[in-house]
Coordinates of C-alpha atoms and ligand atoms in Angstrom, one line a residue:
X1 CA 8.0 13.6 -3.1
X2 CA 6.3 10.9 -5.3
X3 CA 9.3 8.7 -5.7
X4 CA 12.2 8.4 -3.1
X5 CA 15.6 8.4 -4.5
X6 CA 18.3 5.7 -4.2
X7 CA 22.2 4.7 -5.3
X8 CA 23.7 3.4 -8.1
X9 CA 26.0 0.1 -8.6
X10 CA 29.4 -0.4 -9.6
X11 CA 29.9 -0.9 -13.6
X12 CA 27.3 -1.3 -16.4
X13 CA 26.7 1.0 -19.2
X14 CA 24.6 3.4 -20.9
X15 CA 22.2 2.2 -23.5
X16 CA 20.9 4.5 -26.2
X17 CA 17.4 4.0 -25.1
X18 CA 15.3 3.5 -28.6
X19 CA 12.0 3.4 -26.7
X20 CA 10.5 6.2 -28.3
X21 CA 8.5 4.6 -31.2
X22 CA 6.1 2.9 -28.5
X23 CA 6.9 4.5 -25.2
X24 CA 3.6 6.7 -25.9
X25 CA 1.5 3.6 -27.5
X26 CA -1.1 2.5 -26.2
X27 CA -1.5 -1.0 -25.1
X28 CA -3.7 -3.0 -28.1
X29 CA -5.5 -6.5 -29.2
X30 CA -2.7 -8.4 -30.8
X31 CA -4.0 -10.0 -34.0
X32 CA -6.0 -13.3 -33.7
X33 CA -3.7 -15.5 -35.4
X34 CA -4.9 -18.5 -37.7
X35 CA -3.4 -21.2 -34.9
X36 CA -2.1 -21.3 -31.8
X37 CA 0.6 -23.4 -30.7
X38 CA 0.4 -23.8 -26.8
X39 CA 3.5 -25.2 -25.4
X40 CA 3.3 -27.9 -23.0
X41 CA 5.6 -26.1 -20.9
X42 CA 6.4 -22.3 -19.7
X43 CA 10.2 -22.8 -20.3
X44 CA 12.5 -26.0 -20.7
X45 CA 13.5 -26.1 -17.2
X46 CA 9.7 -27.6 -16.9
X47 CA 8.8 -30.6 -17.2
X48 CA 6.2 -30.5 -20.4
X49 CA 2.3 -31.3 -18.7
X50 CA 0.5 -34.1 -20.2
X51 CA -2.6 -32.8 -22.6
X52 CA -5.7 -33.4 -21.5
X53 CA -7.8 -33.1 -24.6
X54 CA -8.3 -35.4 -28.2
X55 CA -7.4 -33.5 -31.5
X56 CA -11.2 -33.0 -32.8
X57 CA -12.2 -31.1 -29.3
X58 CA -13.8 -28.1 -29.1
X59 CA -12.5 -25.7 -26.5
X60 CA -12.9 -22.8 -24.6
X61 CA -11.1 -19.8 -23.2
X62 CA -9.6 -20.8 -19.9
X63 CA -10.0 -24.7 -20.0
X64 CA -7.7 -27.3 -19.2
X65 CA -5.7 -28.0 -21.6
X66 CA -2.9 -30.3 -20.1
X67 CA -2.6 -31.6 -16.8
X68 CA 1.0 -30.9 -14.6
X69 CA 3.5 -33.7 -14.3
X70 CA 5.9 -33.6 -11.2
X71 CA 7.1 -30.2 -10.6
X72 CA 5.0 -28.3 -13.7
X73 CA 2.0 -26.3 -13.8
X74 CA -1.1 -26.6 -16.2
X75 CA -1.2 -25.2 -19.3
X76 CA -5.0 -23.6 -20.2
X77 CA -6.3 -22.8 -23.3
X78 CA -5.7 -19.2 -24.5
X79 CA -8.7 -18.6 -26.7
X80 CA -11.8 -20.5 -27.7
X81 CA -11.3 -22.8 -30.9
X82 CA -10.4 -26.4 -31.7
X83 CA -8.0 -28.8 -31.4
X84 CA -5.9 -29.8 -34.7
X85 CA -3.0 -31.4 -33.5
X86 CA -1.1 -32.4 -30.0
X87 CA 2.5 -33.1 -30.4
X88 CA 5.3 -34.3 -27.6
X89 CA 6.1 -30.0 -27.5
X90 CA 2.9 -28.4 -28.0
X91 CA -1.3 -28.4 -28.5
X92 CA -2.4 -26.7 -32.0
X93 CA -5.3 -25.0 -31.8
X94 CA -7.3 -23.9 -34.6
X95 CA -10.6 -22.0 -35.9
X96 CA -9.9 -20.0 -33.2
X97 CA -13.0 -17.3 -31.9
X98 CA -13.3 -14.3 -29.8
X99 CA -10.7 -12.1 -29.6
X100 CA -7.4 -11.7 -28.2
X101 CA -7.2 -8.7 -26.5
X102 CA -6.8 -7.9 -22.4
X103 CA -10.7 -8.5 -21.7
X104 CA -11.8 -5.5 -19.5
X105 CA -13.0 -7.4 -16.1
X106 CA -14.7 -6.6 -13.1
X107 CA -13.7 -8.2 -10.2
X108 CA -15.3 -11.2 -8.6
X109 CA -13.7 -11.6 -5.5
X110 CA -12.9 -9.2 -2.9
X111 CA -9.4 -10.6 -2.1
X112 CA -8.8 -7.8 0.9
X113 CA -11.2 -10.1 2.9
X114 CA -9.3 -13.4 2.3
X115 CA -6.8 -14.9 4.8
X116 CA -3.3 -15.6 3.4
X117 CA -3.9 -19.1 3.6
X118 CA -7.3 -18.8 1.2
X119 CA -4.7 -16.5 -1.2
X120 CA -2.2 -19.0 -1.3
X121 CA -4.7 -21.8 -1.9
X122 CA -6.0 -19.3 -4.7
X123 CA -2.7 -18.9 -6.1
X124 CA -2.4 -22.3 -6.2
X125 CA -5.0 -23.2 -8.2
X126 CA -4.3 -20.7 -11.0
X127 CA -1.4 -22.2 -11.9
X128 CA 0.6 -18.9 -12.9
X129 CA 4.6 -18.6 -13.5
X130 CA 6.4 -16.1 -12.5
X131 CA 6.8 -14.5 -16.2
X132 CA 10.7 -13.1 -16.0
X133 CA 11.8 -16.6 -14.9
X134 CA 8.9 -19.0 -16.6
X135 CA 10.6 -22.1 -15.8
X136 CA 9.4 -21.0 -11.7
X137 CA 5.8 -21.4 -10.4
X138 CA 4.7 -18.4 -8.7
X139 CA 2.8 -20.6 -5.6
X140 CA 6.7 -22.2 -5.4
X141 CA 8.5 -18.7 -5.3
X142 CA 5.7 -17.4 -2.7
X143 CA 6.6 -20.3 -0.5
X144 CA 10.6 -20.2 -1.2
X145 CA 10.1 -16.5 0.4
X146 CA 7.7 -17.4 3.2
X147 CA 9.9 -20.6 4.1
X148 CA 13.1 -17.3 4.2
X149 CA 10.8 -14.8 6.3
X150 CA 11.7 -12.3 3.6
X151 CA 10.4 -9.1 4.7
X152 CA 10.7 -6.9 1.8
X153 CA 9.2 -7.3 -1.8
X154 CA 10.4 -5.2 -4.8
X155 CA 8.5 -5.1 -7.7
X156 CA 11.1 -4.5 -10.5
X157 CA 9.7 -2.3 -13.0
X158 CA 13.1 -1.1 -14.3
X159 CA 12.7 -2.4 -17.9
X160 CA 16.2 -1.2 -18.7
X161 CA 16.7 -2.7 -22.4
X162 CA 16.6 -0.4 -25.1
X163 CA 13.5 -1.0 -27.2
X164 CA 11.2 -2.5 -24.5
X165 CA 8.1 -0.6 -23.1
X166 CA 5.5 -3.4 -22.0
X167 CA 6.0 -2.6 -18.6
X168 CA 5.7 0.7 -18.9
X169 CA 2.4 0.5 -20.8
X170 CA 1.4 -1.8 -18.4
X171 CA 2.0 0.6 -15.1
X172 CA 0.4 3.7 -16.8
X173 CA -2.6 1.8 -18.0
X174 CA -3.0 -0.9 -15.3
X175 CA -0.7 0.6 -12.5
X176 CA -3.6 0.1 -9.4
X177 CA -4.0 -3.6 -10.8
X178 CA -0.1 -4.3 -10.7
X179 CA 0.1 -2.4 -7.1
X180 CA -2.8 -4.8 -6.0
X181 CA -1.6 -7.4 -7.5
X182 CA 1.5 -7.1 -5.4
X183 CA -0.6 -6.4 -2.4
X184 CA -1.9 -10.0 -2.9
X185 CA 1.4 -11.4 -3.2
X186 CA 2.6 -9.9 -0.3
X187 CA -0.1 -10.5 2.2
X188 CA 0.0 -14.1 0.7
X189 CA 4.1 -14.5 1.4
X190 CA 3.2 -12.3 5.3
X191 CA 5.9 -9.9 3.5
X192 CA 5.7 -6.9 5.5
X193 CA 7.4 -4.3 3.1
X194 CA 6.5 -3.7 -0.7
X195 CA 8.6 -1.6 -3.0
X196 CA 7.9 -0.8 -7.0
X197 CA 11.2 0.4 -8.6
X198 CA 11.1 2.2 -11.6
X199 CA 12.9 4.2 -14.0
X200 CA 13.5 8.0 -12.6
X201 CA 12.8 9.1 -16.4
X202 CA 9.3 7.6 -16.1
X203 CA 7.8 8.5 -13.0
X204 CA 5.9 12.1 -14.2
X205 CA 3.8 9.2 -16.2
X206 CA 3.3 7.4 -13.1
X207 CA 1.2 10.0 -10.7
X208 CA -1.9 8.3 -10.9
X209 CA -0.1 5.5 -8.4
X210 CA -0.2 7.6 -5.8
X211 CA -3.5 7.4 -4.2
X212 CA -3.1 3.0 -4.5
X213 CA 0.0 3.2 -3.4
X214 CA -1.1 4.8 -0.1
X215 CA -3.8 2.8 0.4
X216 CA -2.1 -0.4 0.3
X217 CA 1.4 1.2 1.8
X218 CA 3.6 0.4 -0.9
X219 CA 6.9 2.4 -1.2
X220 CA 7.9 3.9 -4.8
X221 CA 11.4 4.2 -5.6
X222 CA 13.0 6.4 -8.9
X223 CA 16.3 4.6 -10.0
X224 CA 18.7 6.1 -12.7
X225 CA 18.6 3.9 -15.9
X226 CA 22.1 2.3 -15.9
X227 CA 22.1 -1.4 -17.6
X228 CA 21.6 -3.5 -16.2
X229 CA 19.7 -2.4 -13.1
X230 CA 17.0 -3.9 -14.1
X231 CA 18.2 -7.7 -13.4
X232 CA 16.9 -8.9 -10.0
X233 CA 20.4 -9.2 -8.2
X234 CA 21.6 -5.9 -9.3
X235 CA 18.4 -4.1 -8.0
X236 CA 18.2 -5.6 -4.8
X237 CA 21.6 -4.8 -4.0
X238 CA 21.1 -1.4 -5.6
X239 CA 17.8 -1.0 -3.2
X240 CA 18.7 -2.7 -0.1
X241 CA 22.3 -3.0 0.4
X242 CA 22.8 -6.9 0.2
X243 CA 23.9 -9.0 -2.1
X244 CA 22.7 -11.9 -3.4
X245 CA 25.3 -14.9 -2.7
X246 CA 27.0 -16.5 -5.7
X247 CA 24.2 -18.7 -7.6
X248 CA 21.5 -18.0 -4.9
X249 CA 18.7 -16.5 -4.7
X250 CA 16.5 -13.1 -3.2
X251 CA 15.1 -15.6 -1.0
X252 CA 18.8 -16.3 0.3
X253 CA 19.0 -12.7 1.7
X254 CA 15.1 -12.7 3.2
X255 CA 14.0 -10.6 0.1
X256 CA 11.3 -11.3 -2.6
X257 CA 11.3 -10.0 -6.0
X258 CA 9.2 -10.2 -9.2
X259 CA 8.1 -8.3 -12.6
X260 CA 5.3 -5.7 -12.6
X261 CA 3.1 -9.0 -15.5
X262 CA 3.1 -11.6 -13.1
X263 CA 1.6 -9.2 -10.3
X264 CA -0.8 -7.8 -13.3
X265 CA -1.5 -11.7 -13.5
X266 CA -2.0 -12.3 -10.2
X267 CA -4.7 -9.8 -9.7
X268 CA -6.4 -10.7 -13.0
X269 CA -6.5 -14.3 -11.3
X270 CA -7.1 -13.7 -7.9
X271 CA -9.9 -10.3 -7.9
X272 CA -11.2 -11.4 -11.5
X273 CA -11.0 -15.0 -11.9
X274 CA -9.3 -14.8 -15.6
X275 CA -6.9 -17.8 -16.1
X276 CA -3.6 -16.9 -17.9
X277 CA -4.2 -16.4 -21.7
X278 CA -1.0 -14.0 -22.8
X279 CA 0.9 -10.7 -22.6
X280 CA 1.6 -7.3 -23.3
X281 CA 4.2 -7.7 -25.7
X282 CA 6.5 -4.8 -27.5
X283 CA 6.8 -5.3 -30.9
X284 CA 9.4 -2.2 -32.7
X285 CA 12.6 -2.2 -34.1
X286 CA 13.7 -0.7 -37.7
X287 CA 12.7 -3.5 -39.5
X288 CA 8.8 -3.1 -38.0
X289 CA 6.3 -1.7 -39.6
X290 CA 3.5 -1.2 -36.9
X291 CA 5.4 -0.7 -33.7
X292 CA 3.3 -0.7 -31.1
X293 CA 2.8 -2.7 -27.4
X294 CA -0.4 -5.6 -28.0
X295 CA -1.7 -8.1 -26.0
X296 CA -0.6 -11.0 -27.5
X297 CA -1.8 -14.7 -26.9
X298 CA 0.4 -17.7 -25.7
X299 CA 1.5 -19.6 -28.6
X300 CA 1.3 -17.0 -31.1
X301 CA 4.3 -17.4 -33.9
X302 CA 6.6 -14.7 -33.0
X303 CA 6.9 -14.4 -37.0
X304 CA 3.5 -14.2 -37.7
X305 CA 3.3 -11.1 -35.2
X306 CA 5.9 -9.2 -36.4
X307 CA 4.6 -10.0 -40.0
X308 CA 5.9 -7.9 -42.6
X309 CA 8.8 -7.6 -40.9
X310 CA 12.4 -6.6 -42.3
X311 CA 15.3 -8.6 -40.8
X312 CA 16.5 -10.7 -37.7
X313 CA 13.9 -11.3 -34.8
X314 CA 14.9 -11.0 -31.6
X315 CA 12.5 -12.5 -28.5
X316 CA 13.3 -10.6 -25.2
X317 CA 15.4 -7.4 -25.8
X318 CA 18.2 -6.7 -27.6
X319 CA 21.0 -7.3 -24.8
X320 CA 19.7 -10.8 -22.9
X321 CA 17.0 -11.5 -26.1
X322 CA 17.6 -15.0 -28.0
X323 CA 17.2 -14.7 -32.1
X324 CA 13.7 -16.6 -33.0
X325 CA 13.7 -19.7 -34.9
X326 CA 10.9 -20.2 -37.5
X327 CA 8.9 -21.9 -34.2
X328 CA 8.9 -19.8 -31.6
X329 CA 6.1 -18.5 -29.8
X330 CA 4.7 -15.7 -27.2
X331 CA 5.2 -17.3 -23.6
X332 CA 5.8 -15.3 -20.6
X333 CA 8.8 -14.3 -20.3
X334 CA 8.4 -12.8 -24.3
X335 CA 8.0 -9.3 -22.7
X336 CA 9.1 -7.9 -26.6
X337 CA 9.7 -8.9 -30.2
X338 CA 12.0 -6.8 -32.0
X339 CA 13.2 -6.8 -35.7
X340 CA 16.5 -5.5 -35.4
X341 CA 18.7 -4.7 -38.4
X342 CA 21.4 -7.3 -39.4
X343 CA 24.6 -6.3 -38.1
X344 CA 27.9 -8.3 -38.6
X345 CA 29.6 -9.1 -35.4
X346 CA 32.9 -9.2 -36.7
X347 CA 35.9 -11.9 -36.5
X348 CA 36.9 -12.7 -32.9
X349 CA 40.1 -12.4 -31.6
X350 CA 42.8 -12.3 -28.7
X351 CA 41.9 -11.2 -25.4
X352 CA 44.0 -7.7 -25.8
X353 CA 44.0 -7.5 -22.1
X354 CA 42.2 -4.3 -21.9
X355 CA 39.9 -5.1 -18.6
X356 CA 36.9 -3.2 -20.1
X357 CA 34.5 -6.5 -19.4
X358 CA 35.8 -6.4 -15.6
X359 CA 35.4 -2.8 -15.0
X360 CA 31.8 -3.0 -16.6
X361 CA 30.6 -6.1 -15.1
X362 CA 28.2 -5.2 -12.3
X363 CA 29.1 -8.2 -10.5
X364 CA 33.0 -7.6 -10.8
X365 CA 34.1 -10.7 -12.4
X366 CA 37.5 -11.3 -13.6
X367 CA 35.6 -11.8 -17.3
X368 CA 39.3 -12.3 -19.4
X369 CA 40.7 -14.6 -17.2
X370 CA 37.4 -17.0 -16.8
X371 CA 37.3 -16.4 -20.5
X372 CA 41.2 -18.0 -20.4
X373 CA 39.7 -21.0 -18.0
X374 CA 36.8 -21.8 -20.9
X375 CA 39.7 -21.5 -24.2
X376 CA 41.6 -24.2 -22.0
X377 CA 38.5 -25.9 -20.9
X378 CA 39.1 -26.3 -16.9
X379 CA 35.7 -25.9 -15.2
X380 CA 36.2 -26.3 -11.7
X381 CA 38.4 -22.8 -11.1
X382 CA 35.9 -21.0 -13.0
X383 CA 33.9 -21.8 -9.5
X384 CA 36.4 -20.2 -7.3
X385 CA 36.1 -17.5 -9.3
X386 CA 32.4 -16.8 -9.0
X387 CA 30.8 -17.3 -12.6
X388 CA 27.7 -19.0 -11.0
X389 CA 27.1 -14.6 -10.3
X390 CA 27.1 -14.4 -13.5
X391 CA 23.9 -12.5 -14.1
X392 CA 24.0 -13.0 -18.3
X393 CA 23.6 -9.4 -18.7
X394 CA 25.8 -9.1 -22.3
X395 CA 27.7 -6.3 -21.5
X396 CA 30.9 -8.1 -21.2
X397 CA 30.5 -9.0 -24.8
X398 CA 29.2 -5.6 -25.8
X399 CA 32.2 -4.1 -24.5
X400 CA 34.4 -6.6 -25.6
X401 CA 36.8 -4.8 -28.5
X402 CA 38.0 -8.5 -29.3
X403 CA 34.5 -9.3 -30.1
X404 CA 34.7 -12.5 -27.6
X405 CA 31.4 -14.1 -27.2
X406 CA 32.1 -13.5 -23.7
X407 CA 28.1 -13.7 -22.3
X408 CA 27.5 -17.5 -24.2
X409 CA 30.7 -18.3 -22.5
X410 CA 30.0 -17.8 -19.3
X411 CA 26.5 -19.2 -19.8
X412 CA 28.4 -22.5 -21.0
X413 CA 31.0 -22.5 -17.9
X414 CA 28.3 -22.2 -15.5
X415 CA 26.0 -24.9 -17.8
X416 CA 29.6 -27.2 -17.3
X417 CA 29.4 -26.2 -13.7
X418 CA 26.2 -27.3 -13.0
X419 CA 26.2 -30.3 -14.8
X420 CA 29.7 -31.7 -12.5
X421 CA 28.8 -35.0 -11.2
X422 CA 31.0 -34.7 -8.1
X423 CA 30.6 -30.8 -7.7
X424 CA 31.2 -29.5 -3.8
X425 CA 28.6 -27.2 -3.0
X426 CA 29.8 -26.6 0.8
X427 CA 31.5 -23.5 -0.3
X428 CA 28.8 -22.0 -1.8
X429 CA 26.1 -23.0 0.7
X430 CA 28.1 -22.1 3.5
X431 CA 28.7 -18.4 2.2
X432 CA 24.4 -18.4 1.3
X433 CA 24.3 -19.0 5.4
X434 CA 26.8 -16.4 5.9
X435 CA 25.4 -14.1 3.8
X436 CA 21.7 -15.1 5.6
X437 CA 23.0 -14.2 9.1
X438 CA 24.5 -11.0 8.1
X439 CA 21.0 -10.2 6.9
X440 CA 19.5 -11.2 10.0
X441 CA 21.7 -9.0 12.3
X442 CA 21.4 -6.4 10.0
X443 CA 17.9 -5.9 10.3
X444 CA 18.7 -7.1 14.2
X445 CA 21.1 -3.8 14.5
X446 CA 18.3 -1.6 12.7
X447 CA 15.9 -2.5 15.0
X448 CA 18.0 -1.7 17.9
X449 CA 18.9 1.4 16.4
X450 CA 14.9 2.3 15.9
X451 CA 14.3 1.5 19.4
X452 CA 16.6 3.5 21.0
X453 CA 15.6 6.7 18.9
X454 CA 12.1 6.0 20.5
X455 CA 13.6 5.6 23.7
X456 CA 15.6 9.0 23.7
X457 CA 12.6 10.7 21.9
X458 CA 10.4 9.9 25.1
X459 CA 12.7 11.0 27.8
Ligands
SF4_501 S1 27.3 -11.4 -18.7 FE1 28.1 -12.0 -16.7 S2 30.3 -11.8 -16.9 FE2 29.4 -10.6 -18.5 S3 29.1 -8.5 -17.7 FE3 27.2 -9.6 -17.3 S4 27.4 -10.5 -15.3 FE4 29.5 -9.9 -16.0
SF4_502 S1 37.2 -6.8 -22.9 FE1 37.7 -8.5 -24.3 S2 39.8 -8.0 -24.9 FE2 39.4 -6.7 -23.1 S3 40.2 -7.9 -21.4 FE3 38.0 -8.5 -21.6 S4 38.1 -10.3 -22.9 FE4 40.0 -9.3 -23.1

């Protein structure tokens, strides 16, 4: 068998899956657009770098563009041209040359000889995010799992949005890259186990994996698409059996996991030496006319891409995706730009009581009554109750027939939450021990349990 198979989760629903206009495309050069506006930052959780260039300077693909301030990364140029303009947000670049496509590389390094101190040193230096959470260095996320002793790594390649493909396109053209790229990760972290999930609907296009998937002994795992199994917490639980505690992290539970682009970025980095310069982006939806998946350059306007497109755009999927504003621009964690067509949401009203958001939350919140604790604007229970799970997924308000915007208010509980100036976070970091321990003695018990199979098997 190519893939093993595994469980399913409590809750979540069934997406029409609308994949099929670029499920089959190729991946492309995005256009080379007229400017580029780098942000100083991945996301707003990091703090914007400070530019190290004059407006007037020539540039080239890969060069330093801004240095990191405390806690940031560097931000490199995307594409040879020229700078016009550096504001507090971003660095315009202009008469930009070359082109903007995924440059076919050899590599330059034969990263299977390197220690995992001279990875990790590597990894440092390029500067990379980890694309599905951009606001998180990848060097910082390696180390959070080292400093854990994770032992497993999942590569989450479940891409469970309608729509979205880039993944996909990525795995069937550049699978052996992402598997070493994981490789790399893994024998940087000393994270004995790697596993790639992916969609059970996929996998016939993912044979070719086989023979690199061997040869660096990486599991494969087919999962049925169920939204959202694709969000990290869902899939691990899904995969392994633990959960996640309340507003922790993988690294809480000794796990690791990451996207299928940042390991495609950490090969490109580490075996080929190319800096960071963009990514496979989706672009479909009715309103597109050219759907397709392109390789698409950081700080390209998401409008300019999608250009002639017919009505709202969405950055990032249909169901955790954010409506662009006449700035926004490709970063990492722009995995797809969709033009959807405009719906009307309809008029909000009571909470009939139904408990459809609490039987298809896949974290089993008690979505109607924290939704009561938000109308009446106490914070603190909404703790007790375990919002900070809350994994932001949308299907509360999908299924919501009172049309509550039921996702943004549990975004703004846990955004209250956080922001408490007094907050008690025993609680919560005693149940992250807890839930460490149990982890440990699990993997304790199935040691014991391995042993004594050997044991019996001898005599
Ligand atoms: S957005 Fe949060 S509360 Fe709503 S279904 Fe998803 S996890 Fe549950
Ligand atoms: S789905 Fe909407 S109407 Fe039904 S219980 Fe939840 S909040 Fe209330």
């Amino acid at each position: 068998m190519l893939f093993h198979r595994y469980g399913k989760f409590t809750g979540g629903i069934d997406l029409p899956e609308e994949k099929q206009a670029t499920i089959d495309e190729p991946i492309s050069a995005g256009p080379l657009p007229d400017e580029l506006h780098v942000p100083l930052n991945y996301s707003d959780q990091m703090p914007p770098a400070s530019p190290a260039v004059s407006p007037g300077q020539a540039i080239s693909r890969g060069e330093l563009l801004a240095r990191a301030t405390q806690g940031g990364l560097d931000i490199f140029a995307p594409a040879n041209g020229v700078v016009r303009d550096i504001s507090t947000r971003d660095i315009t670049l202009t008469k930009l040359r070359g082109q903007s496509e995924l440059l076919a590389r050899e590599p330059v390094r034969d990263w299977e000889k390197l220690s995992a101190e001279q990875l990790r040193e590597l990894i440092r230096e390029g500067q990379l995010p980890t694309f599905r959470r951009p606001g998180e260095a990848i060097i910082d996320w390696l180390e959070e799992a080292r400093r854990h002793r994770s032992g497993q790594l999942v590569i989450n390649a479940m891409e469970d949005q309608p729509f979205v493909t880039a993944d996909h396109r990525l795995l069937v053209e550049h699978g052996p890259e992402v598997i070493a790229g994981a490789s790399i990760l893994a024998r940087a972290g000393r994270i004995g186990q790697v596993t790639l999930a992916a969609d059970q609907q996929k996998t016939e296009n993912y044979q070719h994996l086989t023979a690199p998937a061997q040869a660096h002994g990486l599991e494969r795992v087919a999962l049925p698409r169920r939204y959202p199994i694709g969000a990290d917490n869902i899939l691990l639980s899904v995969l392994t059996g633990r959960e996640v505690p309340c507003g922790g992290k993988a690294a809480d539970i000794a796990l690791a996991i990451i996207d299928a682009a940042s390991c495609f970025a950490i090969y490109r980095w580490v075996a080929c030496g190319d800096r960071l310069a963009g990514r496979v982006v989706t672009l479909s939806g009715p309103g597109v006319k050219r759907p397709g998946n392109l390789f698409v350059l950081f700080g390209t306007n998401c409008h300019e891409l999608a250009a002639p497109a017919e009505g709202p755009l969405v950055i990032g999927g249909p169901m955790i995706g954010s409506v662009a504003s006449a700035r926004s621009v490709v970063g990492p964690g722009c995995d797809a730009v969709l033009a959807l067509e405009p719906t009307s949401p309809g008029v909000a009203t009571q909470c009939v009581r139904c408990g459809w958001c609490r039987d298809h939350c896949p974290t089993r919140l008690n979505v109607a009554v924290l939704n009561d604790l938000y109308e009446l604007g106490h914070v603190q229970p909404a703790n007790l109750l375990g919002v900070l799970s809350c994994l932001g997924c949308g299907v509360c308000s999908y299924v919501c027939p009172a049309v509550l915007p039921l996702t943004e208010r549990m975004r703004q509980l846990k955004k209250s939450l956080h922001a408490l100036p007094g907050r008690d976070r025993t609680a919560e970091e005693k149940f992250a021990r807890h839930m460490r321990r149990r982890g440990t003695r699990r993997r304790w018990l199935a040691r014991r349990k391995k042993q004594k199979q050997r044991t019996t098997n001898e005599h």
